[in-house]
Short mmCIF file of C-alpha atoms in Angstrom, two decimals:
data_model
loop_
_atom_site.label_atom_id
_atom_site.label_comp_id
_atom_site.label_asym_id
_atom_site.label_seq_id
_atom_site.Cartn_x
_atom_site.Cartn_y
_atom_site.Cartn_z
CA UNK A 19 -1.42 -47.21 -139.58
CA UNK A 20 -2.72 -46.91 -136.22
CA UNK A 21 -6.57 -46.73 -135.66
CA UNK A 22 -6.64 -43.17 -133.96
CA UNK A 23 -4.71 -41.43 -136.73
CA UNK A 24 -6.41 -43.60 -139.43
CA UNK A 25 -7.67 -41.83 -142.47
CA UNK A 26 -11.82 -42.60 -143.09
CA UNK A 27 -12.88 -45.86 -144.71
CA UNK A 28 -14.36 -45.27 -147.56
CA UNK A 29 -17.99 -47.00 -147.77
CA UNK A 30 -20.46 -47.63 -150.55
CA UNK A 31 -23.83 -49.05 -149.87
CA UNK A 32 -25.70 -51.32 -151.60
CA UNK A 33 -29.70 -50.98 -151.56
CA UNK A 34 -31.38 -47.81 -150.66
CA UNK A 35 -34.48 -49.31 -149.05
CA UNK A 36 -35.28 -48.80 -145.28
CA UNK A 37 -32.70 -51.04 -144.44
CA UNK A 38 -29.98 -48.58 -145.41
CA UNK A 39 -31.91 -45.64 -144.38
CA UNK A 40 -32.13 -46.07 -140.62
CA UNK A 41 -30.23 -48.79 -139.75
CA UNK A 42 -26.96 -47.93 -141.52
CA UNK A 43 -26.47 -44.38 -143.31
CA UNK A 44 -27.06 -42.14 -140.20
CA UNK A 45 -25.02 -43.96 -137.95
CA UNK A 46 -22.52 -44.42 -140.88
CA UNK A 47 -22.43 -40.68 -141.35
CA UNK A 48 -22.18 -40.21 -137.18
CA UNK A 49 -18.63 -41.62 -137.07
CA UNK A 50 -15.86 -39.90 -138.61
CA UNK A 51 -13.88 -42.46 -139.65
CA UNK A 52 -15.78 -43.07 -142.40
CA UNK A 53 -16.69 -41.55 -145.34
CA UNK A 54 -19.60 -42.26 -147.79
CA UNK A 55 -18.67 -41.90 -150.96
CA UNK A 56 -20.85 -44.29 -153.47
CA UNK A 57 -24.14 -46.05 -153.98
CA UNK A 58 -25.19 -49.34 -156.10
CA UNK A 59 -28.93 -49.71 -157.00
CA UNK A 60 -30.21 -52.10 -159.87
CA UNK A 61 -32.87 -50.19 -161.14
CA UNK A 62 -32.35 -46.19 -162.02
CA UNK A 63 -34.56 -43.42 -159.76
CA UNK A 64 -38.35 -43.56 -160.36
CA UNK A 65 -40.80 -40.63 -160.78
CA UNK A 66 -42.91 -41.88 -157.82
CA UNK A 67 -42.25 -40.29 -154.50
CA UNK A 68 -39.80 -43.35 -152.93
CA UNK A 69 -36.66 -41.98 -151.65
CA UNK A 70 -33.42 -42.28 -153.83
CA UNK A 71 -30.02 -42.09 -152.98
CA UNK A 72 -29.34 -39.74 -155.90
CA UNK A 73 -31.60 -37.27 -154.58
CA UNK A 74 -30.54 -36.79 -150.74
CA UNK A 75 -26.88 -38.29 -151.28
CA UNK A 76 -25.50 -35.96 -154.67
CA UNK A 77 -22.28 -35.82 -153.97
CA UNK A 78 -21.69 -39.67 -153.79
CA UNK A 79 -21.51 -41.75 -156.82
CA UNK A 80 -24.36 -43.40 -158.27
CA UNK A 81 -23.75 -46.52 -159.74
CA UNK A 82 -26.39 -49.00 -162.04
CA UNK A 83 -23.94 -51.41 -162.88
CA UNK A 84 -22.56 -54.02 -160.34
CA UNK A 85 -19.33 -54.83 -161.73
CA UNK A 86 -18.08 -51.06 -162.33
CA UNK A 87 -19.60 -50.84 -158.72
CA UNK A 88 -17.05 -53.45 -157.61
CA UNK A 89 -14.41 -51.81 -159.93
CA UNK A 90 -14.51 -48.35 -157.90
CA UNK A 91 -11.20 -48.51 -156.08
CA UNK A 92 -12.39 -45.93 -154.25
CA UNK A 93 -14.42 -48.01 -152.13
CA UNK A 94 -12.71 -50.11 -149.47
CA UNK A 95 -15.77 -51.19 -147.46
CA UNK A 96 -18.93 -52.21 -149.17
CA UNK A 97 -22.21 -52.37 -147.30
CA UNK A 98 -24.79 -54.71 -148.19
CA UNK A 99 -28.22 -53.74 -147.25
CA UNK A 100 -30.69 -55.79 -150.05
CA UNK A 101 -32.93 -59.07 -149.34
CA UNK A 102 -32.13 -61.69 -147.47
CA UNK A 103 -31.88 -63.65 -150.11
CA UNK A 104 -28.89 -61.56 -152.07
CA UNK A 105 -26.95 -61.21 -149.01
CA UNK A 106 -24.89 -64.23 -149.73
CA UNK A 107 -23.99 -64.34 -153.69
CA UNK A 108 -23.43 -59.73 -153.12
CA UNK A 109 -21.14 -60.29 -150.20
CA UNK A 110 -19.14 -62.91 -151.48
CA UNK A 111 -18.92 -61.05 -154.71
CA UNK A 112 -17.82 -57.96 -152.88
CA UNK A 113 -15.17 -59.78 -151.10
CA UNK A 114 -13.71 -61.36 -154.63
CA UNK A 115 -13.76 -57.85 -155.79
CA UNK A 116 -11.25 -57.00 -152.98
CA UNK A 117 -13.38 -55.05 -150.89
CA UNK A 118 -14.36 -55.23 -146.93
CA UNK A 119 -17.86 -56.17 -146.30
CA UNK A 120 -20.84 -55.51 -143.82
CA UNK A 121 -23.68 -57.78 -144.72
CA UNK A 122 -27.48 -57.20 -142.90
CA UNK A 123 -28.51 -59.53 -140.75
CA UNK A 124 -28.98 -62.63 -141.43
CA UNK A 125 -25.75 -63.70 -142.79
CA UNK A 126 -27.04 -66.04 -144.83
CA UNK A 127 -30.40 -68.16 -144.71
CA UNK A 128 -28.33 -71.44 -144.78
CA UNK A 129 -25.19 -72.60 -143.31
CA UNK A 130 -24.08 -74.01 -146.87
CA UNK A 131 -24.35 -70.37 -147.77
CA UNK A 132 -22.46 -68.78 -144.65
CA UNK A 133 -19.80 -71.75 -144.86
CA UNK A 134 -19.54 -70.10 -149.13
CA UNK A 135 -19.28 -66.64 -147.42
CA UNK A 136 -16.67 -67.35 -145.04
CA UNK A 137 -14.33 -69.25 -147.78
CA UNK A 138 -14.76 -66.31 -149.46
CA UNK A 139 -13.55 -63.68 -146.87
CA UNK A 140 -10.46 -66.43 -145.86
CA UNK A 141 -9.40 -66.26 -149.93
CA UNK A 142 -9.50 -62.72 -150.36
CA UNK A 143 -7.89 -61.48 -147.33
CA UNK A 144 -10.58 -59.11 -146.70
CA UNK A 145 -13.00 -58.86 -143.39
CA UNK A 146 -16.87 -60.05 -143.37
CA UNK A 147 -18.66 -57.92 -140.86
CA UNK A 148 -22.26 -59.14 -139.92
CA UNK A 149 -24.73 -56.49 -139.12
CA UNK A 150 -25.25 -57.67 -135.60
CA UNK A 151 -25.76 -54.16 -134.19
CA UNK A 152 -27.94 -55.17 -131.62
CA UNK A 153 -24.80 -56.04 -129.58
CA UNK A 154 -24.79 -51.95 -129.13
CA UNK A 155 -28.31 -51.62 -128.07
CA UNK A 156 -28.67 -49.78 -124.66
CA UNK A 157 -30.66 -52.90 -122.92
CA UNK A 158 -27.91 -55.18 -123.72
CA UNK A 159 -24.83 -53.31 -123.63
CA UNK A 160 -26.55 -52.71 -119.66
CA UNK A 161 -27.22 -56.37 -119.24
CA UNK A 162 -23.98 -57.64 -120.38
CA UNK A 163 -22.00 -54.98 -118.53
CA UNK A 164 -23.89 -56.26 -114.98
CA UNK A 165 -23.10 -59.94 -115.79
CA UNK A 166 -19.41 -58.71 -116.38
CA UNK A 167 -19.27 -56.62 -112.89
CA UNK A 168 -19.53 -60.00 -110.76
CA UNK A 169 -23.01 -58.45 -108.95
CA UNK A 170 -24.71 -61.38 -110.05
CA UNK A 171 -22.24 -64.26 -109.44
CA UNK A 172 -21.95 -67.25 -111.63
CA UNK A 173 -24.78 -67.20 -114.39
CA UNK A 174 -26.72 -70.24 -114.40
CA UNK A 175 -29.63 -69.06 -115.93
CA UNK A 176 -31.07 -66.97 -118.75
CA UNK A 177 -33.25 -65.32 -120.98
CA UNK A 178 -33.61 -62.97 -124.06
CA UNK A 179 -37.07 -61.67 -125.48
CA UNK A 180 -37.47 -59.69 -128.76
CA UNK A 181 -41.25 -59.17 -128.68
CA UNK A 182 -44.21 -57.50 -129.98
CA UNK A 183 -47.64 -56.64 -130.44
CA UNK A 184 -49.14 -57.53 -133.43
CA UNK A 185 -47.07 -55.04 -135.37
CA UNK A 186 -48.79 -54.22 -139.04
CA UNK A 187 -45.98 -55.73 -141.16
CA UNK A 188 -46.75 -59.39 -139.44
CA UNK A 189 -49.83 -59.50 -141.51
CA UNK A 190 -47.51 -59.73 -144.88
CA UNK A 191 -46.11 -62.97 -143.60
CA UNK A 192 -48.84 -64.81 -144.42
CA UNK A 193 -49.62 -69.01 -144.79
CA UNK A 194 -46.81 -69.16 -147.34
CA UNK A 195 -44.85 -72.31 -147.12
CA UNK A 196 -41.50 -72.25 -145.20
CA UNK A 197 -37.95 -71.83 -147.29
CA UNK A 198 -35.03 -71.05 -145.68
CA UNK A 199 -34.28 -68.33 -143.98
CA UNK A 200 -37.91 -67.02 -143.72
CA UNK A 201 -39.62 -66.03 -140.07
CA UNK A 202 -39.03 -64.64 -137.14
CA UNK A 203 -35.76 -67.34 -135.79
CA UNK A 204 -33.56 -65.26 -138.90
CA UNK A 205 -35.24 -62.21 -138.61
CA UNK A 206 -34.50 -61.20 -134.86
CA UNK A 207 -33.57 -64.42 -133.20
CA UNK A 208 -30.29 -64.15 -135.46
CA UNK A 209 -29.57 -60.93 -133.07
CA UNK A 210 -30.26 -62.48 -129.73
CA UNK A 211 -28.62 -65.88 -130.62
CA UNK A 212 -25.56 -63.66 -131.34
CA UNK A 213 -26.04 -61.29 -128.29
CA UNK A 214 -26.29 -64.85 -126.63
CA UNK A 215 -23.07 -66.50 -127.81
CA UNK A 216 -21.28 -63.39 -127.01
CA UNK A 217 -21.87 -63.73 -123.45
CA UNK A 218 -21.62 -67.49 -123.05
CA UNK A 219 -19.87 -68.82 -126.42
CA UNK A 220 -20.91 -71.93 -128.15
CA UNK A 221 -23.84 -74.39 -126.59
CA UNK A 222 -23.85 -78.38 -126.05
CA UNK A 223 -27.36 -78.89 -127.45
CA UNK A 224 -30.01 -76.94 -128.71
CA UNK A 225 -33.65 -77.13 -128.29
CA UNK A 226 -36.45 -75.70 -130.49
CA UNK A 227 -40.08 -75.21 -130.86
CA UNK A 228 -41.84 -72.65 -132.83
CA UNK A 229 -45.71 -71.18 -133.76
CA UNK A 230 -47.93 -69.13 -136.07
CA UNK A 231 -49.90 -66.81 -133.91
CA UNK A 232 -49.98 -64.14 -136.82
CA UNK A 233 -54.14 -63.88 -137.59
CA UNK A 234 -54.43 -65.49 -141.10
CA UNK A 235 -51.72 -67.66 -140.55
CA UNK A 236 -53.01 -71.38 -141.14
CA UNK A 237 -51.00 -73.92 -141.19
CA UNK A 238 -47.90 -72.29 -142.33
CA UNK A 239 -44.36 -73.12 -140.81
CA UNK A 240 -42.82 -69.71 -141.07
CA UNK A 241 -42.54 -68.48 -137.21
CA UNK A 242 -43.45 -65.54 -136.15
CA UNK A 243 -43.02 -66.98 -132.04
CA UNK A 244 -40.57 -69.26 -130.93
CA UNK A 245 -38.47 -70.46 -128.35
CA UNK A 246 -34.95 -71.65 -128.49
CA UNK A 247 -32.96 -73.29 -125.59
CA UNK A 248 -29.44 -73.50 -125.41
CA UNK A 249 -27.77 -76.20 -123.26
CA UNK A 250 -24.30 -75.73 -121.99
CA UNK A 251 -22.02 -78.26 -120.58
CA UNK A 252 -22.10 -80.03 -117.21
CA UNK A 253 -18.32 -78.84 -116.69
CA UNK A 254 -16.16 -76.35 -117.80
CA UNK A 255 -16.94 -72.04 -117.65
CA UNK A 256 -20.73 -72.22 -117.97
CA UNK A 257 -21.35 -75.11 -115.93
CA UNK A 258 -25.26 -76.44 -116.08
CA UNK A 259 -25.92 -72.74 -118.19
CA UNK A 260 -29.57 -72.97 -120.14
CA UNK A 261 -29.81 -69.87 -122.11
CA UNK A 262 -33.46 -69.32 -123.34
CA UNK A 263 -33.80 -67.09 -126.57
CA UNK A 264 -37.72 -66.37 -127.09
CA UNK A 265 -40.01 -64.25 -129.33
CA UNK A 266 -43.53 -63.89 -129.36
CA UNK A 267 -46.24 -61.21 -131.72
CA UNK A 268 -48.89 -61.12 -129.31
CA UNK A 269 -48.09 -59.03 -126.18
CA UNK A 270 -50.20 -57.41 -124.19
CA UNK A 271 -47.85 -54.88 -121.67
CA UNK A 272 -47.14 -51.94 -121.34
CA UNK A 273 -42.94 -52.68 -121.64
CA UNK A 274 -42.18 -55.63 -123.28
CA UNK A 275 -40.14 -58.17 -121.60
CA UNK A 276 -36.32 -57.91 -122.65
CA UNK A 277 -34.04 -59.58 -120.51
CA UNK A 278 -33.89 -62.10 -117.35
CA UNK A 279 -30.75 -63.40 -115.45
CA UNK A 280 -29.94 -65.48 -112.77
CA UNK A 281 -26.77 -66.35 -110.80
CA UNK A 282 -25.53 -67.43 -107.32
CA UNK A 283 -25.25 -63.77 -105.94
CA UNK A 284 -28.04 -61.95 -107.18
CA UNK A 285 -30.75 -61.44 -110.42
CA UNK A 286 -31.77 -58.78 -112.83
CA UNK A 287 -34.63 -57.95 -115.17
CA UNK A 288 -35.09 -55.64 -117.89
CA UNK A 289 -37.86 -54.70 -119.54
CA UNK A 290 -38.29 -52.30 -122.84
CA UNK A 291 -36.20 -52.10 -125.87
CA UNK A 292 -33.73 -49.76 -127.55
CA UNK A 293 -34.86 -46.50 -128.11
CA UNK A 294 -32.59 -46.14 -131.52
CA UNK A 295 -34.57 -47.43 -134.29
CA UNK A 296 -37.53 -45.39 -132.78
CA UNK A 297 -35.78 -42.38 -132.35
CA UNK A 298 -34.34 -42.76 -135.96
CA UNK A 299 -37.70 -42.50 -137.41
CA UNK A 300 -38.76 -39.74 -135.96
CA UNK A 301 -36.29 -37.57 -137.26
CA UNK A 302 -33.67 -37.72 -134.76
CA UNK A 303 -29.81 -38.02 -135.35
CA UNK A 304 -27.31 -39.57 -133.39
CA UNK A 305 -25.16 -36.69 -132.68
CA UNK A 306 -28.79 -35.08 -130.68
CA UNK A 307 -28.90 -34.78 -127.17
CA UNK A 308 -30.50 -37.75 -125.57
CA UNK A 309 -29.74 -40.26 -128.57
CA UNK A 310 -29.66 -43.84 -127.62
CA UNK A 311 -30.83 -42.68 -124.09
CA UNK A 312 -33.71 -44.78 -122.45
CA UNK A 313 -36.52 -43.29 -120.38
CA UNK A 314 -36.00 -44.50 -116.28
CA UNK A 315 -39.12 -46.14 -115.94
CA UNK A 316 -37.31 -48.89 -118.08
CA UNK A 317 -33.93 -48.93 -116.02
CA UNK A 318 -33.37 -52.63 -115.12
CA UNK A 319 -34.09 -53.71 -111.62
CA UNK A 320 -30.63 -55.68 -109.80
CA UNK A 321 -31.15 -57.64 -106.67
CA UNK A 322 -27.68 -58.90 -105.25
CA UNK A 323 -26.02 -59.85 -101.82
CA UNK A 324 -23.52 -57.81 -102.78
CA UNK A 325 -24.60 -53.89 -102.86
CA UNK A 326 -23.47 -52.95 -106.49
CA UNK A 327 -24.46 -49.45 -106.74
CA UNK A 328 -25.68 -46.38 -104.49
CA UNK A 329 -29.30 -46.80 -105.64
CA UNK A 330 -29.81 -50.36 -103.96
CA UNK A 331 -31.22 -50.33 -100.62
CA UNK A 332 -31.64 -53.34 -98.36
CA UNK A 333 -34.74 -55.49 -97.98
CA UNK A 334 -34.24 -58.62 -96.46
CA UNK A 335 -31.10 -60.34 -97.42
CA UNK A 336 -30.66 -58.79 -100.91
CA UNK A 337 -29.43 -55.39 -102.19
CA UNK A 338 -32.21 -54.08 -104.65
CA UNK A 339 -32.39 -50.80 -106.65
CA UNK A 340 -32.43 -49.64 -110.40
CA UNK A 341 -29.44 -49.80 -112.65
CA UNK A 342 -29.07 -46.52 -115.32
CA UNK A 343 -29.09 -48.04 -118.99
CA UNK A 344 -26.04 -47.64 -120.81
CA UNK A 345 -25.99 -45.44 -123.81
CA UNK A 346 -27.22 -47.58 -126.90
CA UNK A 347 -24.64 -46.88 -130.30
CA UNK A 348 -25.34 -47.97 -133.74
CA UNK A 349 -22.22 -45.78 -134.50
CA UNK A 350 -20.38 -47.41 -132.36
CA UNK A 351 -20.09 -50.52 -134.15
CA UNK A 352 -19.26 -49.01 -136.92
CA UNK A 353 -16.47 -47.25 -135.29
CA UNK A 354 -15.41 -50.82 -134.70
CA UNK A 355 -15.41 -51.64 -137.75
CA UNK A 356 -13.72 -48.72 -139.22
CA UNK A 357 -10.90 -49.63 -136.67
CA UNK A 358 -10.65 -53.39 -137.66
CA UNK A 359 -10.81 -52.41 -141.62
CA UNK A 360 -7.45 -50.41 -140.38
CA UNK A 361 -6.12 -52.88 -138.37
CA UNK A 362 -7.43 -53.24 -135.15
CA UNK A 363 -9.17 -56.52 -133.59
CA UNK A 364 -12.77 -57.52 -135.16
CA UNK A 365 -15.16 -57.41 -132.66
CA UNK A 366 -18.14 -58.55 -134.19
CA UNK A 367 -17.02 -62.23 -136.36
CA UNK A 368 -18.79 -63.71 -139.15
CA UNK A 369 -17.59 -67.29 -137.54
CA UNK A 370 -20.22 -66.08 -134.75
CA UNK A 371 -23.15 -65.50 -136.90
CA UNK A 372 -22.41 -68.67 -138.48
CA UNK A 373 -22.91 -70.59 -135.18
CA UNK A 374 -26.44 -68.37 -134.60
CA UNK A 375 -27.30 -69.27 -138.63
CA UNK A 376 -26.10 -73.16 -137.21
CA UNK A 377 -28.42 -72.91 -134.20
CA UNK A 378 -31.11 -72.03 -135.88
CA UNK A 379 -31.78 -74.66 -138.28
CA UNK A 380 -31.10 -77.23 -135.41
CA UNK A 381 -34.20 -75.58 -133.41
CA UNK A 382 -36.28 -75.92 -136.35
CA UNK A 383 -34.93 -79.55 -136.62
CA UNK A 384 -35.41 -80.40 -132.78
CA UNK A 385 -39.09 -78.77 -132.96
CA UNK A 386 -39.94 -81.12 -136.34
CA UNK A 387 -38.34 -84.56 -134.72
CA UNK A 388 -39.47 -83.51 -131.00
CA UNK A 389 -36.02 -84.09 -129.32
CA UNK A 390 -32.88 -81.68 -128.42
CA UNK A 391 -30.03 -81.59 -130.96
CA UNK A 392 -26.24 -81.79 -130.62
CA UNK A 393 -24.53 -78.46 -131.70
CA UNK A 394 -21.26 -79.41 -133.54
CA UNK A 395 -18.53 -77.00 -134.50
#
């Protein structure tokens, strides 16, 4: 059946937390070629106040038990949206069960569990999505389509910020002791390793180092900053490429550093962030006017040989100006993946966030021994 005459892809969700309620459902119920139609949560719908699926979703089914869940052959795509540490044994359940898969970010919090996850999606014929939706965020969907234009030459040089400001929810990290898949290298660097590797592919080496700057945090080894260097080759596409990856909680600026680049013909720097997640919680939909749109005063700044666009005037030897964001689209990858469930290309691979699940545990290995670390396919 071809994609653009496809019938909807039926989804059911699993989890009903904030997870599912703005990063998935409304951008799930913006594109039309799918169609909600059931819901899996544990424990049955409180008295207390906490929002439940049952309530605001009545026409879907409601389900309390996992395996009649799984059973529903109604549901082609499941969507897992629980704790890290259930994405693994849910989505590899979902895929025995026969059924397509979107699994939050992080894949897994080990490559032993990813490697489980992808075995699992090669027996059963079906497709493992990772949530990386950050690859449709208006800041990078800008940055990657100026790399792509030639303005900047050959890339030799980069960096990618997720940052804050001491947000509230830091404080609940703690001086616990580190297990896998806890801080801030699986929480967001998972996003901007893979935004990475879609640009540039695979590294060399990798080199890691990583702090505690939360107040209250001790001695613990659960990041909340950190910095992650990939090498690339000395030959070959991305010839002498280092591709730095950073986060950091304590930023004091008015836009927070997003994303740096640097080749032969030119440069460009963007500051601010998505305006999606924000605009979510406030009420907004993604079908409104002005949805995924970012304010000007954050439009990235391009200096080339080359003029690129009408906005850059000369000074000196470079071209400089502003470049408009592109239009960020949560819906958009699920478009994509409604079109892959029905036969189209997968744009977003689980074999990717594997190699940003890989990366990280060498940084955490090359900050501990002090010395970079071979990445291996």
């Amino acid at each position: 059946m071809s994609s653009t005459t496809m019938s909807p892809v039926k989804v059911g969700i699993i989890g009903y937390g904030n997870s599912a309620r703005v990063f998935h459902l409304p951008h799930i119920l913006s594109v039309p070629e799918l169609s909600l139609v059931a819901f899996f949560q544990r424990a049955r719908a409180s008295n207390d106040d906490k929002p439940k699926s049952s309530d605001d979703y009545p026409n879907c089914k409601h389900y309390h038990d996992f395996d009649k869940f799984l059973a529903d052959e109604n549901i082609e795509l499941v969507v897992v949206t629980t704790r890290d540490d259930s994405h693994a044994d849910l989505s590899i359940a979902a895929l025995e069960a026969g059924k397509n898969v979107v699994c939050e970010k992080p894949l897994g919090q080990t490559s032993e569990q990813v490697l489980r996850m992808l075995e699992a999606q090669k027996r059963s014929g079906k497709i493992l999505f990772p949530f990386q939706n950050r690859r449709y965020d208006s800041d990078f969907r800008t940055v990657q389509r100026v790399i792509q234009s030639g303005a900047l030459g050959d890339i030799h040089e980069m960096a990618l910020h997720y940052d804050w400001d001491l947000p509230a929810w830091i404080a609940g990290m703690g001086d616990k002791p580190y297990t896998p898949g806890a801080g801030m290298m699986f929480g967001i660097g998972c996003h901007k390793l893979d935004q990475a590797l879609a640009l540039f592919g695979r590294p060399s080496t990798v080199t890691g180092f990583y702090r505690a700057l939360r107040p209250g945090a001790g001695d613990s080894k659960i990041d909340d900053t950190f910095t992650i260097v990939l090498h690339y080759p000395k030959s070959g596409p991305h010839r002498n490429l280092e591709v730095v990856v950073k986060c950091n909680v304590i930023n004091k600026t008015k836009h927070q550093f997003a994303y740096f680049v640097r080749g032969t013909k030119g440069s460009f720097l963007k500051l601010g962030e998505d305006p999606q997640e924000a605009q979510v919680q406030s009420g907004m939909k993604p079908s409104d006017e002005g949805y995924g749109e970012e304010d000007e005063d954050i439009w990235g700044d391009l200096a080339s040989e080359d003029r690129a666009n009408d906005s850059q005037v000369k000074r000196g030897s470079l071209w400089c100006g502003k470049v408009k964001s592109e239009k960020g689209s949560w819906g958009m990858y699920y478009r994509d993946v409604a079109k892959a469930v029905r036969g189209d290309p997968v744009v977003v691979k689980a074999e990717t966030s594997a190699d940003g699940i890989r990366i990280i545990e060498l940084a955490r290995e090359s900050a501990e021994k002090g010395r970079s670390m071979v990445f291996e396919a």
